[in-house]
PDB file of C-alpha atoms in Angstrom:
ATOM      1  CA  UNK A1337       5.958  68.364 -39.165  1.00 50.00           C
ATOM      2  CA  UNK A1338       8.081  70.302 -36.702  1.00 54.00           C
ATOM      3  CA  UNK A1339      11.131  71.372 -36.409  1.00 53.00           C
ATOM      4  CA  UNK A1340      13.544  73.689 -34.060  1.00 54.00           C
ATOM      5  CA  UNK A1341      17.210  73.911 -35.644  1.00 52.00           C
ATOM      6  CA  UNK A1342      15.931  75.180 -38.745  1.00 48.00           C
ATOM      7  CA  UNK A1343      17.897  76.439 -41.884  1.00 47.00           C
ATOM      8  CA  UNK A1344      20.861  77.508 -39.761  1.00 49.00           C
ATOM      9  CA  UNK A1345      23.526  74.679 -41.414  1.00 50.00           C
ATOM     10  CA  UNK A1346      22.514  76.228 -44.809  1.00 49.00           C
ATOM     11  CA  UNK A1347      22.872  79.522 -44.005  1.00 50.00           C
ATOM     12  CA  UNK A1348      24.506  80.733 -40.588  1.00 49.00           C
ATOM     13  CA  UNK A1349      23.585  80.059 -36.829  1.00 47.00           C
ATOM     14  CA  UNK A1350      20.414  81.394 -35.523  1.00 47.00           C
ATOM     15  CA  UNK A1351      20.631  85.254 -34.658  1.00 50.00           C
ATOM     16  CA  UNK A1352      20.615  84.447 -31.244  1.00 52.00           C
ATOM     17  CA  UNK A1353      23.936  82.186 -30.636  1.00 54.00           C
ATOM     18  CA  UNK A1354      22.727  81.362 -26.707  1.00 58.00           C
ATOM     19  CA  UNK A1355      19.170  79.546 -28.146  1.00 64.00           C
ATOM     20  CA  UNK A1356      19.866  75.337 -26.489  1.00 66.00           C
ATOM     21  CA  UNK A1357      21.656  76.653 -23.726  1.00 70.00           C
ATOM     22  CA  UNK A1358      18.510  76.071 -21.132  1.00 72.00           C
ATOM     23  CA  UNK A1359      17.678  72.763 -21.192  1.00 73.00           C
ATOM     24  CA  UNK A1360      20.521  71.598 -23.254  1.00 71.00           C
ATOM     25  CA  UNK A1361      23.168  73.291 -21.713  1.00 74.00           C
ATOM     26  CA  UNK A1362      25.109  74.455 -24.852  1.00 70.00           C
ATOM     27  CA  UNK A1363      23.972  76.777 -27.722  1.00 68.00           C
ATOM     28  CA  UNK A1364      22.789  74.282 -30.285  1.00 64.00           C
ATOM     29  CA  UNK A1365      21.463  76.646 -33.234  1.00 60.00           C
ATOM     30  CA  UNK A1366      17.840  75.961 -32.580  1.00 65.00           C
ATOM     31  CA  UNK A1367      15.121  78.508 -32.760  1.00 64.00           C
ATOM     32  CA  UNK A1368      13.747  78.044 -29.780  1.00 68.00           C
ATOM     33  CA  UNK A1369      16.041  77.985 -26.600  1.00 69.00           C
ATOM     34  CA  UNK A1370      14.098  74.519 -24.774  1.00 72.00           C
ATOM     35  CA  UNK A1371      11.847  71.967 -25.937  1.00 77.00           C
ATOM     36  CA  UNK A1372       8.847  72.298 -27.637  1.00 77.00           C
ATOM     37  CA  UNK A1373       5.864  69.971 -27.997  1.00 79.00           C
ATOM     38  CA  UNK A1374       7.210  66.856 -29.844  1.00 78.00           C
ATOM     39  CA  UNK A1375      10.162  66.927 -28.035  1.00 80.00           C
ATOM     40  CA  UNK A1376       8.032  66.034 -25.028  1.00 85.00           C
ATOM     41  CA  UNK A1377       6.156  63.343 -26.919  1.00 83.00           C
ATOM     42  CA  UNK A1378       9.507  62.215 -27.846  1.00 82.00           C
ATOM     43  CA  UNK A1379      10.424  62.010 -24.316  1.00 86.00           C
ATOM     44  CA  UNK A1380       7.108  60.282 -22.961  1.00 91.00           C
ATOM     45  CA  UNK A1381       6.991  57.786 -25.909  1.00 90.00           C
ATOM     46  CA  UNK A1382      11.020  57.037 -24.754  1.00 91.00           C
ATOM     47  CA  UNK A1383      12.079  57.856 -27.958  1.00 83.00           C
ATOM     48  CA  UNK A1384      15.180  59.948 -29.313  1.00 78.00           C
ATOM     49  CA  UNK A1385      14.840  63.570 -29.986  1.00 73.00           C
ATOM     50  CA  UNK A1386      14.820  63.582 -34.208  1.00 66.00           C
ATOM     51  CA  UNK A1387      17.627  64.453 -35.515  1.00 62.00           C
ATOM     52  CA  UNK A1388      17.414  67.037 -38.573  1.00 61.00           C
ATOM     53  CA  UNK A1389      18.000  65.965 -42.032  1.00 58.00           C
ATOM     54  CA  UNK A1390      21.159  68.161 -42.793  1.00 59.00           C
ATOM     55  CA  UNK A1391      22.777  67.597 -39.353  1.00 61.00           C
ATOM     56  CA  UNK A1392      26.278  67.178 -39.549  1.00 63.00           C
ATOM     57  CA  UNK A1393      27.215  63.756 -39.269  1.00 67.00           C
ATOM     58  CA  UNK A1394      23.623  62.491 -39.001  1.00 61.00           C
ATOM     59  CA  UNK A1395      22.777  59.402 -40.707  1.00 64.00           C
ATOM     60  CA  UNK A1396      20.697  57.525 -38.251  1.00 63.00           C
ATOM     61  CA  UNK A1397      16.841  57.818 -39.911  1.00 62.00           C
ATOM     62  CA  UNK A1398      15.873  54.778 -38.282  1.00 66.00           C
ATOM     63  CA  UNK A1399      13.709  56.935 -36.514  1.00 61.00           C
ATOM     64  CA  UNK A1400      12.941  59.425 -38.956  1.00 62.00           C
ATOM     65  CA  UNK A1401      13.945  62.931 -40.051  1.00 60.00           C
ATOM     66  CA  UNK A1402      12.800  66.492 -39.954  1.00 57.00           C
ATOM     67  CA  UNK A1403      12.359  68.283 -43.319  1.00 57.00           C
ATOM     68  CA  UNK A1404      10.927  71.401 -42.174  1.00 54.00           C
ATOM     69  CA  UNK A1405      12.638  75.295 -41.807  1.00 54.00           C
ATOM     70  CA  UNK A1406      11.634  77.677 -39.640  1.00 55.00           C
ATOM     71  CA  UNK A1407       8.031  79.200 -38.656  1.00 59.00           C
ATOM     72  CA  UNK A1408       8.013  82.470 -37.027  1.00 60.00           C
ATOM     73  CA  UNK A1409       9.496  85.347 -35.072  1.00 61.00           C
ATOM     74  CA  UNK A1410       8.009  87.849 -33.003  1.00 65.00           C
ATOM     75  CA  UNK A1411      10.699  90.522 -33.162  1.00 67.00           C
ATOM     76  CA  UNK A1412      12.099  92.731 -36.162  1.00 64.00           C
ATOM     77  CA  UNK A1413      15.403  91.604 -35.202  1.00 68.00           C
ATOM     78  CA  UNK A1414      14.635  88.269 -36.694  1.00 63.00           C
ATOM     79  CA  UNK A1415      16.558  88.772 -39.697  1.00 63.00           C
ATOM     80  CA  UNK A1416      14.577  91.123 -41.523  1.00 63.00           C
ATOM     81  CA  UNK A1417      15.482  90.923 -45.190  1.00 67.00           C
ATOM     82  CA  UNK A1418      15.319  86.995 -45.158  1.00 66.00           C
ATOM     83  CA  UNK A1419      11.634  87.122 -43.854  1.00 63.00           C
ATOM     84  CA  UNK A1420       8.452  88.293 -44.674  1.00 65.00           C
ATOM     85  CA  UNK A1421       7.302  91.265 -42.046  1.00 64.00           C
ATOM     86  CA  UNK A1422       3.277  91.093 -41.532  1.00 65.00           C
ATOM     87  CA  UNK A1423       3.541  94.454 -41.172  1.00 72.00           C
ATOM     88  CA  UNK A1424       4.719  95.355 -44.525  1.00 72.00           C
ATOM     89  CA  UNK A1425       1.803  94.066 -46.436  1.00 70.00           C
ATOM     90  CA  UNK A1426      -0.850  95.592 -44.503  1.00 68.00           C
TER      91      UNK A1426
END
C-alpha cells in the first residue's frame, strides 16, 4: 500500500507547498515532488494514477483507492511535533 498525498486534506498542505511541481507541473500536496514506484507501474500497466480516498471530489474507485498516510522524512523540518524523531528515543 502506497501512497504520496498523504494526510494533507485532513490537516494542512505538505510543509513544502512546491512538492508536484516537477513532473506534474503544479504543487499538488504530495510528499514527494515526482513519481514514485507504483506510479510507474501505473503508467506501464496503462492504468490511471490512484486517486486518494479523501480527494476532493473523488468518487471514481473503479480502480481502487489509497488508504495509507505518510512514511518518512529525512529532515527535522518535517513537522516535528506531529512525528516521531528517531533521534529522540535513542
Amino acid at each position: 500500500m502506497l501512497e504520496t498525498i498523504t494526510i494533507s486534506q485532513l490537516i494542512s498542505r505538505q510543509i513544502f507547498f512546491t512538492y508536484g511541481e516537477t513532473f506534474f507541473k503544479f504543487p499538488t500536496g504530495r510528499a514527494s515532488n515526482g513519481r514514485l514506484i507504483p506510479d510507474f507501474i501505473a503508467e506501464r500497466a496503462n492504468l490511471p494514477l490512484i486517486p486518494p480516498y479523501l480527494y476532493p471530489g473523488s468518487n471514481r474507485y473503479i480502480d481502487g483507492a489509497n488508504f495509507a498516510s505518510i512514511g518518512a522524512g529525512v529532515l527535522a523540518e518535517t513537522r516535528r511535533g506531529l512525528v516521531h524523531i528517531l533521534s529522540d528515543y535513542m
